[in-house]
PDB file of C-alpha atoms in Angstrom:
ATOM      1  CA  MET A   1      60.866  30.251 -15.618  1.00 66.00           C
ATOM      2  CA  ALA A   2      58.644  27.431 -14.412  1.00 72.00           C
ATOM      3  CA  ARG A   3      57.757  24.508 -16.602  1.00 84.00           C
ATOM      4  CA  LYS A   4      54.577  24.979 -18.644  1.00 86.00           C
ATOM      5  CA  SER A   5      53.088  21.779 -17.208  1.00 89.00           C
ATOM      6  CA  LEU A   6      53.220  23.226 -13.683  1.00 88.00           C
ATOM      7  CA  ALA A   7      51.469  26.391 -14.757  1.00 85.00           C
ATOM      8  CA  ASN A   8      48.824  24.303 -16.533  1.00 88.00           C
ATOM      9  CA  ARG A   9      48.347  22.147 -13.448  1.00 91.00           C
ATOM     10  CA  GLN A  10      47.886  25.278 -11.356  1.00 90.00           C
ATOM     11  CA  ALA A  11      45.269  26.643 -13.784  1.00 91.00           C
ATOM     12  CA  ARG A  12      43.433  23.311 -13.745  1.00 94.00           C
ATOM     13  CA  ARG A  13      43.386  23.390  -9.930  1.00 95.00           C
ATOM     14  CA  GLU A  14      42.046  26.973  -9.903  1.00 94.00           C
ATOM     15  CA  VAL A  15      39.129  25.925 -12.098  1.00 96.00           C
ATOM     16  CA  MET A  16      38.413  22.893  -9.936  1.00 96.00           C
ATOM     17  CA  VAL A  17      38.549  24.912  -6.711  1.00 96.00           C
ATOM     18  CA  ALA A  18      36.048  27.405  -8.151  1.00 96.00           C
ATOM     19  CA  ARG A  19      33.769  24.607  -9.381  1.00 96.00           C
ATOM     20  CA  HIS A  20      33.599  22.791  -6.032  1.00 96.00           C
ATOM     21  CA  ALA A  21      33.913  25.753  -3.617  1.00 95.00           C
ATOM     22  CA  GLU A  22      30.220  26.051  -2.803  1.00 96.00           C
ATOM     23  CA  ARG A  23      29.684  22.304  -2.249  1.00 96.00           C
ATOM     24  CA  ARG A  24      32.861  22.050  -0.135  1.00 96.00           C
ATOM     25  CA  ALA A  25      31.838  25.052   2.011  1.00 96.00           C
ATOM     26  CA  ASP A  26      28.361  23.582   2.602  1.00 95.00           C
ATOM     27  CA  LEU A  27      29.789  20.223   3.667  1.00 96.00           C
ATOM     28  CA  LYS A  28      32.302  21.873   6.000  1.00 95.00           C
ATOM     29  CA  ARG A  29      29.535  24.015   7.521  1.00 95.00           C
ATOM     30  CA  ARG A  30      27.441  20.887   8.195  1.00 95.00           C
ATOM     31  CA  ILE A  31      30.395  19.061   9.744  1.00 95.00           C
ATOM     32  CA  ALA A  32      31.342  21.957  12.039  1.00 95.00           C
ATOM     33  CA  HIS A  33      27.804  22.836  13.175  1.00 94.00           C
ATOM     34  CA  PRO A  34      27.261  21.559  16.743  1.00 94.00           C
ATOM     35  CA  ASP A  35      23.582  20.637  16.164  1.00 92.00           C
ATOM     36  CA  THR A  36      24.240  18.320  13.236  1.00 91.00           C
ATOM     37  CA  ASP A  37      23.094  14.720  13.712  1.00 92.00           C
ATOM     38  CA  PRO A  38      26.082  12.313  13.988  1.00 93.00           C
ATOM     39  CA  ARG A  39      24.865  10.221  11.043  1.00 95.00           C
ATOM     40  CA  GLU A  40      24.454  13.301   8.882  1.00 94.00           C
ATOM     41  CA  ARG A  41      27.907  14.504   9.974  1.00 95.00           C
ATOM     42  CA  ALA A  42      29.451  11.160   9.041  1.00 95.00           C
ATOM     43  CA  GLU A  43      27.736  11.294   5.676  1.00 95.00           C
ATOM     44  CA  ALA A  44      29.041  14.854   5.112  1.00 96.00           C
ATOM     45  CA  VAL A  45      32.583  13.731   6.020  1.00 96.00           C
ATOM     46  CA  ARG A  46      32.339  10.901   3.507  1.00 96.00           C
ATOM     47  CA  ALA A  47      31.015  13.256   0.824  1.00 96.00           C
ATOM     48  CA  LEU A  48      33.817  15.742   1.531  1.00 95.00           C
ATOM     49  CA  ALA A  49      36.401  12.975   1.259  1.00 95.00           C
ATOM     50  CA  GLY A  50      34.803  11.935  -2.029  1.00 95.00           C
ATOM     51  CA  LEU A  51      35.483  15.305  -3.652  1.00 95.00           C
ATOM     52  CA  PRO A  52      38.623  15.578  -5.784  1.00 94.00           C
ATOM     53  CA  ARG A  53      41.762  16.447  -3.856  1.00 94.00           C
ATOM     54  CA  ASP A  54      42.608  19.264  -6.197  1.00 93.00           C
ATOM     55  CA  SER A  55      39.308  20.985  -5.375  1.00 94.00           C
ATOM     56  CA  ALA A  56      40.750  22.133  -2.030  1.00 94.00           C
ATOM     57  CA  ALA A  57      41.967  25.730  -2.009  1.00 93.00           C
ATOM     58  CA  VAL A  58      44.916  24.660   0.169  1.00 94.00           C
ATOM     59  CA  ARG A  59      46.456  22.962  -2.830  1.00 93.00           C
ATOM     60  CA  LEU A  60      46.769  26.214  -4.775  1.00 92.00           C
ATOM     61  CA  ARG A  61      50.186  27.786  -4.895  1.00 91.00           C
ATOM     62  CA  SER A  62      50.933  31.470  -5.289  1.00 91.00           C
ATOM     63  CA  ARG A  63      52.967  31.916  -8.478  1.00 91.00           C
ATOM     64  CA  ASP A  64      54.584  34.785 -10.361  1.00 91.00           C
ATOM     65  CA  GLN A  65      52.076  36.141 -12.891  1.00 89.00           C
ATOM     66  CA  VAL A  66      54.751  36.575 -15.562  1.00 89.00           C
ATOM     67  CA  ASP A  67      56.804  33.392 -15.511  1.00 86.00           C
ATOM     68  CA  GLY A  68      55.153  31.136 -12.948  1.00 87.00           C
ATOM     69  CA  ARG A  69      57.972  31.028 -10.398  1.00 90.00           C
ATOM     70  CA  PRO A  70      56.538  29.400  -7.246  1.00 91.00           C
ATOM     71  CA  ARG A  71      58.816  30.796  -4.529  1.00 92.00           C
ATOM     72  CA  GLY A  72      59.439  34.268  -3.233  1.00 94.00           C
ATOM     73  CA  VAL A  73      56.168  35.688  -4.591  1.00 95.00           C
ATOM     74  CA  LEU A  74      55.114  39.118  -3.351  1.00 95.00           C
ATOM     75  CA  THR A  75      51.335  38.771  -2.991  1.00 92.00           C
ATOM     76  CA  ARG A  76      50.638  42.472  -3.324  1.00 93.00           C
ATOM     77  CA  PHE A  77      52.173  42.590  -6.798  1.00 93.00           C
ATOM     78  CA  GLY A  78      51.803  39.010  -7.983  1.00 93.00           C
ATOM     79  CA  LEU A  79      55.474  38.968  -8.893  1.00 95.00           C
ATOM     80  CA  SER A  80      58.443  36.990  -7.656  1.00 95.00           C
ATOM     81  CA  ARG A  81      61.106  38.873  -5.727  1.00 95.00           C
ATOM     82  CA  ILE A  82      63.472  38.607  -8.706  1.00 95.00           C
ATOM     83  CA  ARG A  83      60.993  39.882 -11.298  1.00 95.00           C
ATOM     84  CA  PHE A  84      59.836  42.626  -8.895  1.00 95.00           C
ATOM     85  CA  ARG A  85      63.405  43.925  -8.477  1.00 94.00           C
ATOM     86  CA  GLN A  86      64.049  43.883 -12.211  1.00 93.00           C
ATOM     87  CA  MET A  87      60.866  45.748 -13.015  1.00 94.00           C
ATOM     88  CA  ALA A  88      61.327  48.231 -10.165  1.00 93.00           C
ATOM     89  CA  LEU A  89      64.871  49.105 -11.243  1.00 92.00           C
ATOM     90  CA  ARG A  90      63.672  49.642 -14.822  1.00 93.00           C
ATOM     91  CA  GLY A  91      60.882  51.935 -13.547  1.00 92.00           C
ATOM     92  CA  GLU A  92      58.075  49.678 -14.784  1.00 93.00           C
ATOM     93  CA  LEU A  93      56.233  49.671 -11.448  1.00 92.00           C
ATOM     94  CA  PRO A  94      54.558  53.005 -10.745  1.00 93.00           C
ATOM     95  CA  GLY A  95      55.156  54.371  -7.253  1.00 91.00           C
ATOM     96  CA  ILE A  96      58.038  51.986  -6.499  1.00 90.00           C
ATOM     97  CA  ARG A  97      61.570  53.236  -6.127  1.00 85.00           C
ATOM     98  CA  LYS A  98      64.728  51.912  -4.611  1.00 85.00           C
ATOM     99  CA  ALA A  99      65.235  52.882  -1.009  1.00 86.00           C
ATOM    100  CA  SER A 100      68.396  54.669   0.041  1.00 83.00           C
ATOM    101  CA  TRP A 101      69.306  56.296   3.319  1.00 81.00           C
TER     102      TRP A 101
END
């Protein structure tokens, strides 16, 4: 199980990403557009750099929904490989069964 502080940090980042997503997307659009004036582009780059680092979606980490484990997370289920196997073997995941051939 991950430390509570790491899960809290992740939650704080998710809120910050959602709060700044629209502003960040607008600035990136202005920077990437070929018809943008160089001065306006430079100003947009400065404004983007001025946003908090944790407002970038890249800094989010996929974590297990149950215990917060950061590695080996199956995106489709939101569970780590370990938790997924435990739950599947206990029959807690509908439609999932152990393969055998």
